[in-house]
Each structure stands twice: as structure tokens, then as C-alpha cells.
Coordinates of C-alpha atoms in Angstrom, one line a residue:
Chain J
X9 CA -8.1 189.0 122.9
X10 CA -8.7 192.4 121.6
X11 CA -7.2 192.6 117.6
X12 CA -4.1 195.1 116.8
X13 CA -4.0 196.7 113.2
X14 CA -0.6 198.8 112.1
X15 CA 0.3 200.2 108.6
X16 CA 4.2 199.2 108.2
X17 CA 4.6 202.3 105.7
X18 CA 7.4 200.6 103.5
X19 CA 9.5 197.0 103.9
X20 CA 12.5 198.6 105.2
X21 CA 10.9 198.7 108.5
X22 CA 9.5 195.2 108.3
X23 CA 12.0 193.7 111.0
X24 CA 10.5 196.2 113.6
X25 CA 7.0 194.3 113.7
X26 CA 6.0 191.1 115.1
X27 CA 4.0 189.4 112.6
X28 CA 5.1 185.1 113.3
X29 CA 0.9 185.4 114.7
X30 CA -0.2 187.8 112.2
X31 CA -2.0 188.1 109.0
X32 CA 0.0 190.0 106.5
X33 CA -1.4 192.0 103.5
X34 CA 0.8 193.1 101.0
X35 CA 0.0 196.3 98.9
X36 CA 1.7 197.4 95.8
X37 CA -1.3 199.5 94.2
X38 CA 0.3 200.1 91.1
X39 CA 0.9 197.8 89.9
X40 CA 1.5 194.3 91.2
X41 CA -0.9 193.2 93.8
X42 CA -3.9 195.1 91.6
X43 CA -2.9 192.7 88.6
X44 CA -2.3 189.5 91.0
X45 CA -5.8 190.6 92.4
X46 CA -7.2 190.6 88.8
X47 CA -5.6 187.8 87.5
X48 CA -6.6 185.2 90.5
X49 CA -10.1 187.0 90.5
X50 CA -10.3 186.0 86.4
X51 CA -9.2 182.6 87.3
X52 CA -5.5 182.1 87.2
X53 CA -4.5 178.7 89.3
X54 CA -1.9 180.8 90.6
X55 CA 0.4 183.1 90.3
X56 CA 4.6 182.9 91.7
X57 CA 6.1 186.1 92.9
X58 CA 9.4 185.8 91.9
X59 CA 12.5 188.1 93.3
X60 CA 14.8 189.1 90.3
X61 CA 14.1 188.9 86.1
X62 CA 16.7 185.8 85.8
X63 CA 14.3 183.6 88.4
X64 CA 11.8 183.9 86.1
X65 CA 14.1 181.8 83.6
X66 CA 14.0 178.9 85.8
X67 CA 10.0 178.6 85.1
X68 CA 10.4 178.8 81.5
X69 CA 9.3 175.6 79.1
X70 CA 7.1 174.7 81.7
X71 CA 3.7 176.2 80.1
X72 CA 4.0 179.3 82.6
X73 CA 3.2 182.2 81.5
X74 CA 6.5 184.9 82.0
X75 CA 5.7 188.4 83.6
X76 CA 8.5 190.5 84.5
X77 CA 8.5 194.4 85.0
X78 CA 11.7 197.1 86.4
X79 CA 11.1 200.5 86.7
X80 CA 7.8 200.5 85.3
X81 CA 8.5 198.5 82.7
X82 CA 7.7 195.1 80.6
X83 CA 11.5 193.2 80.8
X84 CA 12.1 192.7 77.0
X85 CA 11.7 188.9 75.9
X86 CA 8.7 188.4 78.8
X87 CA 4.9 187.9 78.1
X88 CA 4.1 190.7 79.6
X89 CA 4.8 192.8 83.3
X90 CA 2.6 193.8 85.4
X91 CA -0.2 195.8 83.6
X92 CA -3.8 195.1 85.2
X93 CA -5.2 194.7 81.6
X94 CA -2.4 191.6 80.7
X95 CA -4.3 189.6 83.7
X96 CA -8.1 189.2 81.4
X97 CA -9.4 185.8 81.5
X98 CA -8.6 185.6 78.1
X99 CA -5.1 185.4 78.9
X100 CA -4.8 184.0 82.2
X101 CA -8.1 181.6 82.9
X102 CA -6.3 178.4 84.0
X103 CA -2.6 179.1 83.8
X104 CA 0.3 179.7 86.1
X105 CA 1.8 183.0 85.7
X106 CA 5.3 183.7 87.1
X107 CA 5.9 187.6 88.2
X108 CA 8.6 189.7 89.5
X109 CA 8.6 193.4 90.4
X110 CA 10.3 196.1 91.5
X111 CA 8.7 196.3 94.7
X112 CA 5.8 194.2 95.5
X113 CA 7.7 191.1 95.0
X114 CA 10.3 192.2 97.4
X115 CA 7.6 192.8 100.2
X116 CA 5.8 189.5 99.6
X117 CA 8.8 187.2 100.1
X118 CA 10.0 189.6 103.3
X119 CA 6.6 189.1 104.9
X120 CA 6.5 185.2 103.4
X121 CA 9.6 184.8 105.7
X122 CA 8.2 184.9 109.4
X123 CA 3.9 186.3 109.1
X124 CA 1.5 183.5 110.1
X125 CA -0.3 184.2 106.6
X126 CA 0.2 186.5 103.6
X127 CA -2.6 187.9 101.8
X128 CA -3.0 190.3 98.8
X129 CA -4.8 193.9 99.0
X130 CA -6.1 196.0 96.3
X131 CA -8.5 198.4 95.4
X132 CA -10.6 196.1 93.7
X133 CA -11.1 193.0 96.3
X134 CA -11.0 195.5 99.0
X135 CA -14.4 195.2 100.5
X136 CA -14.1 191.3 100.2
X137 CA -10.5 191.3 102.5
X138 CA -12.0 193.8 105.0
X139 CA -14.7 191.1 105.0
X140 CA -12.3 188.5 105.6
X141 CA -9.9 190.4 108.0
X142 CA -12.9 191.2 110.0
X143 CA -13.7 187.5 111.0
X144 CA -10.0 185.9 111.4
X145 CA -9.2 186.5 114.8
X146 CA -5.8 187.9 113.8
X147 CA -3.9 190.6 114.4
X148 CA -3.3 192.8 110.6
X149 CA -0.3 194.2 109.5
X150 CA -0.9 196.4 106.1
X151 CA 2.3 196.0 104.4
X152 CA 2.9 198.9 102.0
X153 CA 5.2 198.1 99.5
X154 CA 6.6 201.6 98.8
X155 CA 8.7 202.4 96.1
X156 CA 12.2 201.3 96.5
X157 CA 11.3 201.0 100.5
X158 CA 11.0 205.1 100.7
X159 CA 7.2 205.6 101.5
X160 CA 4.8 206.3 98.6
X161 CA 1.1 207.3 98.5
X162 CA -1.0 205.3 97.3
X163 CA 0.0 202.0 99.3
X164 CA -0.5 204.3 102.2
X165 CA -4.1 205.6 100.7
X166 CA -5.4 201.8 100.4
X167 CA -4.2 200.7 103.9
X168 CA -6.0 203.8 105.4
X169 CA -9.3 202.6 103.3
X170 CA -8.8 199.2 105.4
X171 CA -8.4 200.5 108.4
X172 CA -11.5 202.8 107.9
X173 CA -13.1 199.9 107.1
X174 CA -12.1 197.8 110.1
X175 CA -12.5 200.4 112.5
X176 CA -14.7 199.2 114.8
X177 CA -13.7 195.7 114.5
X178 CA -10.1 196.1 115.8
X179 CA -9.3 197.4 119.5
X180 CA -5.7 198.8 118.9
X181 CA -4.1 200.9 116.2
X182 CA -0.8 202.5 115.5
X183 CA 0.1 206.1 115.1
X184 CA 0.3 204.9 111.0
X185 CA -2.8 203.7 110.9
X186 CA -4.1 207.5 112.3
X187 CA -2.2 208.9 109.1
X188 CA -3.0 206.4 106.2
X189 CA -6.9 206.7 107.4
X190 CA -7.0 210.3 107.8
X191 CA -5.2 210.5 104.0
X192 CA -7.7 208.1 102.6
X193 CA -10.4 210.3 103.8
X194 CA -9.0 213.5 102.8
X195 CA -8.5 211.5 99.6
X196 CA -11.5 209.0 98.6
X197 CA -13.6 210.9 97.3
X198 CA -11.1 211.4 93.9
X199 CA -8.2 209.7 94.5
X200 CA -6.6 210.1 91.3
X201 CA -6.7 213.4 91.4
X202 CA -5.4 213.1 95.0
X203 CA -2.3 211.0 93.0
X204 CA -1.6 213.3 90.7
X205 CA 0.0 215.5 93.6
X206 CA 2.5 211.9 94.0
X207 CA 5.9 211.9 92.8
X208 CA 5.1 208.6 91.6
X209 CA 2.6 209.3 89.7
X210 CA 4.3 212.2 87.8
X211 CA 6.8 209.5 87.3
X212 CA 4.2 206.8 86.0
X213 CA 2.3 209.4 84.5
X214 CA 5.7 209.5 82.4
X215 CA 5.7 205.8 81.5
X216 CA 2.0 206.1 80.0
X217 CA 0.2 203.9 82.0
X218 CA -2.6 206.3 83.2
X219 CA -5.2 204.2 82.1
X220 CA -3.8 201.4 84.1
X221 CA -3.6 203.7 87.4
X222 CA -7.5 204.6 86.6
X223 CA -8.3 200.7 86.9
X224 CA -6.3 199.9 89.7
X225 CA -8.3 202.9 91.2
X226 CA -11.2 200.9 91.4
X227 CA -13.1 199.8 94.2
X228 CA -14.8 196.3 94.6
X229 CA -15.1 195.0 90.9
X230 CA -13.3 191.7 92.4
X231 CA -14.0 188.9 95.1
X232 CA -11.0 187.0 95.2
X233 CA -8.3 187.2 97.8
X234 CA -5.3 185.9 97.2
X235 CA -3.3 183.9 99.7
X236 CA 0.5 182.8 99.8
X237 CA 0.4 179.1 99.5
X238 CA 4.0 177.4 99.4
X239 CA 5.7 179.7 96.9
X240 CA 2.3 180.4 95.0
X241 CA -0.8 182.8 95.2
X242 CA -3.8 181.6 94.6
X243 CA -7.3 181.9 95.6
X244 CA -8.3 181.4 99.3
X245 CA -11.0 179.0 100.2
X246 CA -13.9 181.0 101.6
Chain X
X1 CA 19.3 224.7 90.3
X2 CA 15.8 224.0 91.7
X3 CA 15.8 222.9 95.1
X4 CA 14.1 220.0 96.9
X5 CA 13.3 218.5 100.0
X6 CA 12.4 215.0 101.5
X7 CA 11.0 213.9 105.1
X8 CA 12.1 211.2 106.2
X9 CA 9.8 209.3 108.1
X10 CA 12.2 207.7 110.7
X11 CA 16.0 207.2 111.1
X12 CA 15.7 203.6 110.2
X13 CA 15.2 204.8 106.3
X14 CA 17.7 207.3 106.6
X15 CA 20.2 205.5 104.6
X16 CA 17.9 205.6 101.6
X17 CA 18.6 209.7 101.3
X18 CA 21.5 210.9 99.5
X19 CA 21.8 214.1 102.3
X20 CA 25.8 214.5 101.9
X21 CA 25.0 218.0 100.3
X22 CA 22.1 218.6 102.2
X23 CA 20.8 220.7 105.5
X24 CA 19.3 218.1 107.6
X25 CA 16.7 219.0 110.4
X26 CA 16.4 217.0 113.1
X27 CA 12.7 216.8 114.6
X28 CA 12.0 215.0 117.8
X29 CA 8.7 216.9 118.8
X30 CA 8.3 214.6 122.3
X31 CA 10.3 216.3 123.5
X32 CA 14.6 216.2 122.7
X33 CA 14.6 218.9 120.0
X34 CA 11.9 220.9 121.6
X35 CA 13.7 221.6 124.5
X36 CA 17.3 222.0 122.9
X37 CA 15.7 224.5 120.9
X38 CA 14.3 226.2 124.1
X39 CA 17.8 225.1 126.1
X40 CA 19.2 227.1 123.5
X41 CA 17.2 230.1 123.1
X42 CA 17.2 230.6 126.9
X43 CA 21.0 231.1 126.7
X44 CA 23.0 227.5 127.2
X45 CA 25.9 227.7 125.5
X46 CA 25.8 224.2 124.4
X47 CA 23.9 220.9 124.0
X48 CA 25.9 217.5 123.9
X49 CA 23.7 215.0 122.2
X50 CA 24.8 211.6 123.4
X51 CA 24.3 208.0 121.7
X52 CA 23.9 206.3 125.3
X53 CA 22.7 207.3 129.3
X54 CA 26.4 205.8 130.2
X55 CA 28.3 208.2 128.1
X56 CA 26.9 211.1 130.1
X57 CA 29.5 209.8 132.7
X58 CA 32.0 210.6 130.3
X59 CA 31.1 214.1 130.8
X60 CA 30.8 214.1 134.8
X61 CA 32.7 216.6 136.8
X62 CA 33.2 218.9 134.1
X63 CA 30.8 221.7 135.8
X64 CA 28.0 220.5 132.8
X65 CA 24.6 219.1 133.6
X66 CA 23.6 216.0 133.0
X67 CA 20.6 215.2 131.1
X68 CA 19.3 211.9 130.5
X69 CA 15.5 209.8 129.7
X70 CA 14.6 206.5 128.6
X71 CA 11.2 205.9 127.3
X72 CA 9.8 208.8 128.6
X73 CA 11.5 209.5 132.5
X74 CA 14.5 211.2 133.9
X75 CA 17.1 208.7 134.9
X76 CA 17.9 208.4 138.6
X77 CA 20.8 210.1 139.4
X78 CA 20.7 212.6 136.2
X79 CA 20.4 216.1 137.0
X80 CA 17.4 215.9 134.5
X81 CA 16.0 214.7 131.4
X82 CA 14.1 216.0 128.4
X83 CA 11.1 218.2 129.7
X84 CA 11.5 221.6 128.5
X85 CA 10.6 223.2 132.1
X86 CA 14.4 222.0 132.5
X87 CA 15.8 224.3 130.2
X88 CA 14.7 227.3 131.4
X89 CA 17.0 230.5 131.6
X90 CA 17.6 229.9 135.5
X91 CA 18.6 226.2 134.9
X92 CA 20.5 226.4 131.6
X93 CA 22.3 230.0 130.6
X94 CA 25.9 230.0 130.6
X95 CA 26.0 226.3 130.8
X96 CA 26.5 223.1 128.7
X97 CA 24.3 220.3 128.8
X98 CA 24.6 216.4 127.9
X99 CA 21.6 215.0 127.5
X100 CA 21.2 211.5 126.1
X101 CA 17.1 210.6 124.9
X102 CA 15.5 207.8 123.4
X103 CA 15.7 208.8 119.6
X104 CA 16.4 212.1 119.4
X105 CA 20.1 211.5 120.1
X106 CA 19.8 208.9 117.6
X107 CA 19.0 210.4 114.5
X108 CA 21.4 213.6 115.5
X109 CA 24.3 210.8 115.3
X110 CA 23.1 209.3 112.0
X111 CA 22.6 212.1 110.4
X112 CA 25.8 214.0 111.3
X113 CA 27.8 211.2 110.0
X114 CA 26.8 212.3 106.5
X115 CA 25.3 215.5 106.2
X116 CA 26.4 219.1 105.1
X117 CA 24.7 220.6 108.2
X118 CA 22.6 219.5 111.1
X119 CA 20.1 221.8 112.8
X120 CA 17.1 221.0 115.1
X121 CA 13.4 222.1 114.0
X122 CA 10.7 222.3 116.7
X123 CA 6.8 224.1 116.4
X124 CA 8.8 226.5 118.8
X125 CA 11.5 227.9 116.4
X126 CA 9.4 227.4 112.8
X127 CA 9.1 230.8 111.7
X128 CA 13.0 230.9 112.3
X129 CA 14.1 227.3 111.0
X130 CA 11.8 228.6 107.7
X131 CA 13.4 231.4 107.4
X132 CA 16.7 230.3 107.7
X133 CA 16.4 227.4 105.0
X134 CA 14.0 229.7 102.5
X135 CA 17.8 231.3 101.8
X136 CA 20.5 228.6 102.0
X137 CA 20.1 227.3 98.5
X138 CA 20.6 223.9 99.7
X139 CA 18.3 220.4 99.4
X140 CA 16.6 219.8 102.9
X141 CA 15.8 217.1 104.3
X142 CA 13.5 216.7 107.3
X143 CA 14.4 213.7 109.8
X144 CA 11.2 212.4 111.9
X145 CA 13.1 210.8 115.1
X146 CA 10.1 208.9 115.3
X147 CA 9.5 206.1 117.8
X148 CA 12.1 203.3 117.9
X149 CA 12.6 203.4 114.2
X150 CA 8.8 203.6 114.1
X151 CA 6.7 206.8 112.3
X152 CA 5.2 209.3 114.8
X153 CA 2.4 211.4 114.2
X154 CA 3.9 214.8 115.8
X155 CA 7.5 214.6 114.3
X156 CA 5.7 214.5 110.9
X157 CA 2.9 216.9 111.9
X158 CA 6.0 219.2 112.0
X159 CA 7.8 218.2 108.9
X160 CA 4.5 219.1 107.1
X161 CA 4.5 222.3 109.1
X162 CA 7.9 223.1 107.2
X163 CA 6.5 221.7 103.5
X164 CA 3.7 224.2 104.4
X165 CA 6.1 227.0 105.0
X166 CA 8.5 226.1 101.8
X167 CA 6.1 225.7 99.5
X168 CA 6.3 228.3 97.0
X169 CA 10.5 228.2 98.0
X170 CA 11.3 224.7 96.9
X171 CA 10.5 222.9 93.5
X172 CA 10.7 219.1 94.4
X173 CA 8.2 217.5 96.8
X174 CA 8.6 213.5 97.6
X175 CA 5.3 212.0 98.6
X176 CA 6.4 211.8 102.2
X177 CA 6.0 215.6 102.0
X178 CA 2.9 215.8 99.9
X179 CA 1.3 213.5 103.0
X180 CA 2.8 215.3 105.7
X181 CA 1.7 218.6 104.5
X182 CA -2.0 216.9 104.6
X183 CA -1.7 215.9 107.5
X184 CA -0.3 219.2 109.0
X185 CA -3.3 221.2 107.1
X186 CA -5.5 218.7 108.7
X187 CA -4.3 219.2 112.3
X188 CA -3.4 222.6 112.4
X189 CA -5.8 224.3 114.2
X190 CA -5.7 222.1 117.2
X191 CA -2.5 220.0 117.4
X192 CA -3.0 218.6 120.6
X193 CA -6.3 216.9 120.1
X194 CA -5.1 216.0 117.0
X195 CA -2.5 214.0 118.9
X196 CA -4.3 212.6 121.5
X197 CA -5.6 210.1 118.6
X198 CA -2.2 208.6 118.5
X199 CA -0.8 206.2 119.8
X200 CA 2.3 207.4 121.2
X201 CA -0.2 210.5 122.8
X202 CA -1.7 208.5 124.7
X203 CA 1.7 206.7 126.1
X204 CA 2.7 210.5 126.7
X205 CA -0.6 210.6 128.5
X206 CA 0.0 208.2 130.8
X207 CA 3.2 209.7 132.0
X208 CA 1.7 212.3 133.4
X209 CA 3.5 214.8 131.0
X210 CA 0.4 216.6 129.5
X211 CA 2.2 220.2 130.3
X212 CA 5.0 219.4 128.4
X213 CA 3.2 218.2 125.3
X214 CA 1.1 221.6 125.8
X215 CA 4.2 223.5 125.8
X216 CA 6.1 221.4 122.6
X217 CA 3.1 222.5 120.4
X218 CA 3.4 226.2 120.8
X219 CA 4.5 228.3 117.7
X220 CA 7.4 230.7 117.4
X221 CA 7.8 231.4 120.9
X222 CA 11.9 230.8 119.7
X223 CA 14.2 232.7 117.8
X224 CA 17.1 230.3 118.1
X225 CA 18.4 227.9 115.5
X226 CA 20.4 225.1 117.1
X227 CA 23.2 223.9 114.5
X228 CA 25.7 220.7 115.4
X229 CA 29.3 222.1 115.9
X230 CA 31.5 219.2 116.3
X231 CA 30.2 217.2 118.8
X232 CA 27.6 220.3 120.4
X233 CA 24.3 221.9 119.1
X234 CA 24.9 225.5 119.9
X235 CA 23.1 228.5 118.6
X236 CA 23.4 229.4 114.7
X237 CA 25.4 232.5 113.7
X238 CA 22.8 234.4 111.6

């Protein structure tokens, strides 16, 4: 059967795919699913997504480590939020780490809901999904997670470096998939700069946290993908 | 106080868009707003946009014609449906049309509900439609019809058309507009091949209505503005 890939540009139009027989990647660039990438690929047993700051409560005195972030950022009280550089092994080899975000969260647990699997895209493990994808024998939806569900760049720049990736490998794609892979293109070869056109990132630009948008910028310098299992991520077997 | 404007990339986000003080266009490239722009310029005095193909009935036997298409073909026993060889001067002066398509109709009725002003943007009336917003001093927001809730390539091909235009006019850009714009710049030369890598195209393709996507594309060939008066898109005082 010849393989489908479409770019679902934010949650809010999650209901209008079919994905009960698809794989599902989730992408919230900056920041969530770059950490989670990060922190799985530095050898955190897993880490729980988590839908609102007070869920996180119900992990606590259980030797989790707390993570929760809103509007950019770190929930006072909470370990730390979603900043790539709180995921090193120093702080995260061996332990559970319990996260909620603003968006990324919210498009995890709406795909968690009906997609044959869930997995986690990023920058950094991106050649090492497409290497995955490409052998599954799945149809791929690239679930962008948007900011507040209105569409934002740089989910949409990622998903278009997947399906340039997976071009030849896949038979059918949607008009989406034309758009985030003609963006990346117009886009790879600096896509910070490329950013810095983004409302978003004016507005994270705003919050300080440019050196974290130049790591989650960065292509391939992780191997592990992480995969919904129960309520957890957590590496998938190869 | 500095103006901005959004796209919205399909009427299933629309709620997300505060637009209650806003001129919202209406773009439905393939082919509703093309032709009520063209409908309009070629002298009808009105356009009913209607929700359903059954509430055309309401409207039989009033001397109006009845227009009406569902995914892409006139439905038997309409006078006809959304090609713009319909709304030609011959066909269309003097008279009122109902016409009832697939999404354009659609996102007219959501957005009227709300807005301070509705008006319908086509490649055919863009020097116009620019001109006409460059002096309202109002937010704008751009509405994609899309296809069933999903994003199109040509409604936002247009959108960035009218970024492109408003530049230097306007001081906030979401990223919607930033990527639309791209995309316009990147297609701009030659629209239609730029569309025949999308999906939807290619649909388009296969029924057999190559001439009208030929003609939706042109530039400027309109002078008209179509505005929503009540219940009826009729031409804009200037």
C-alpha cells in the first residue's frame, strides 16, 4: 500500500485526520519535544507529559523530578521547565521527569487519544526518525504543536525538513506538506535567522532564551526517539 | 494606532481571532470568491451566499439564478455553479444570484457573524482589495476557505499576495503571514505550476476544470470590491 504523509499545521484541526492506523509525531520545537528529545537521548527512563501545572502535584514525593513551564516560563516552586539545557545527563541520567507545557503537552495527549503510535520530533534526532519513519510501513502525520493552536513557524519548518527527507519514500502528500517543505527549503540553510522574521520568536526573543532556540536549532546531535508508552515517553527499541 | 493583520489558515481556526473590529476578507481562490468578484464586476447586482444547496430553494421563483456546487460540479437542476465563465456580463448583469459552494459559503457565514466588515479578495480584484484596505485604518484579517476545514495552497498563495502588497502599510505580521508571503514570493511568477504540486490541483485536474483555474489566477483584470450587505455581497461604494 502506497504510504500518505500530511503536516496537521496546529491541534485545533487534529479531529479532521484519520490517524487510529497512523504514526503520529508530535513537534513543539521550542521548547518541549527538543528537551524530551534531549533528555531521553541523555538517558532519562522517561519522561510524563502532563496537561496542567496542578497534575504535576500528583507526582510529587515520588523521586520525580517536577518540570513545568506557561508562557515561556519555569512555574515557580518546579525543578525546572522546559529549557533544553535542564535535560544534561547530569541532571536527568536515570530519573523520571514529569513535564507540562503550554502547547506540546496539549498536542501529545490529543494525538495519545486515537493515533496507532506517538512519537517525538526534533531537530536534533531528526535524521534518526526520518530513518525510522522510512521503514514502518505507516502512514505519518507531522503534528505541529503551534502556539496556542494558531499556526507558528518553526513546527512547520521541522515537519517540512521530514518531509524533504521522506520524499521519495512516501507516495502521497498533502497540500501542507507542499508548504512546510518548500519553507524549510527557503529556510535551512539559516534558520534562525529565518526565525527571527516569527512573531514567536520576537516574543521568546523577549523571555531571553536565545541561546536555547540556537540549540534546539540543531540538526542530528541525538539518536533517540521517543515513543508514548502508557502515559510515559521513553526510548523506543530499535 | 499601528495596524495589523493575521491569515487565517482555514475557517476551522477562526474562532481563535478576535476580528469583531476587523475587515475580514474572504478568499476562496477555487473558485467561489473568484467568480463573485467577477459576478460582480460584470454588473450583478447581488450575490446570496448560502450555508446549504437546499436553501437555494428558498430563493426559487424569485426571478434570481440559482447557483449551486458540491465538491467541485454544478448540481443537477441548478442554473449553475461556481465556474467563473458563469458570471459573465450576458449571464449575470442586472441580476441576483444565490449560489451555495463547498467552503466559500462557509467561511462568509462564520465570519459575518462577528466581523466589522466582510469583503471577498480574489488574484482578480488585488490591486483593488489593496488599495481599499491600505486606507481603512482597520486590523485585517485574511480568511483561507481552505478545503473542508483543511489549509489550501492557493487561498494562502493569495493571502501572501495581500501581505506582499501591505507590507510597508501595516506594522504587525503573525507567522501565518510571514509564511504566506514566502510562499507567494516563491510562486509568483508562475502560479499555476506552482499549484499543480498540490494536492487539491490535481483534484481540480481531474475535473476537467483546467480553464477555470487558468482564469482564477489572473491579476487585476477586476475593479470591484464585493462587501456583505445584510444577507448579499454586492459591490462596495468607493
Amino acid at each position: 500500500m502506497p504510504k500518505s504523509i500530511e503536516v496537521c499545521l496546529t491541534p485545533a484541526l487534529l479531529d479532521l485526520y484519520a490517524i487510529e492506523e497512523s504514526i503520529v509525531v508530535v513537534i513543539d520545537i521550542l521548547r518541549a519535544t527538543s528537551s524530551i528529545v534531549y533528555g531521553i537521548d541523555n538517558g532519562a527512563s522517561a519522561i510524563i507529559p502532563v496537561a496542567q501545572v496542578e497534575d504535576c502535584l500528583n507526582y510529587a514525593n515520588q523521586g520525580f523530578l517536577l518540570a513545568a513551564e506557561r508562557n515561556g516560563e519555569v512555574v515557580e516552586g518546579y525543578d525546572f521547565g522546559n529549557s533544553p539545557f535542564s535535560y544534561t545527563p547530569e541532571k536527568v541520567a536515570g530519573k523520571t521527569v514529569v513535564l507540562t507545557t503550554t502547547n506540546g503537552t496539549k498536542a501529545l495527549h490529543l494525538a495519545s487519544a486515537r493515533a496507532h503510535q506517538v512519537v517525538i520530533g526534533s531537530f536534533l534526532n531528526l535524521e534518526s526518525l526520518c530513518n525510522w519513519l522510512r521503514i514502518q510501513n505507516k502512514n505519518v502525520l507531522l503534528l505541529c504543536a503551534g502556539w496556542k493552536d494558531k499556526f507558528n513557524l518553526e513546527d512547520t519548518l521541522f515537519a517540512g525538513a521530514v518531509v524533504n527527507e521522506l520524499r521519495k519514500d512516501f507516495a502521497h502528500f498533502d497540500d501542507s506538506c507542499v508548504a512546510a517543505e518548500d519553507l524549510y527549503l527557503l529556510a535551512k540553510d539559516d534558520l534562525r535567522s529565518y526565525l527571527h522574521k516569527s512573531s514567536h520568536s520576537h516574543r521568546l526573543a523577549e523571555l531571553n532564551i536565545e541561546e536555547d532556540v540556537k540549540f534546539c536549532l540543531q540538526l542530528n546531535i541525538c539518536k533517540a526517539i521517543p515513543v508514548l508508552s502508557g502515559d510515559a515517553l521513553v526510548a523506543i527499541k530499535a
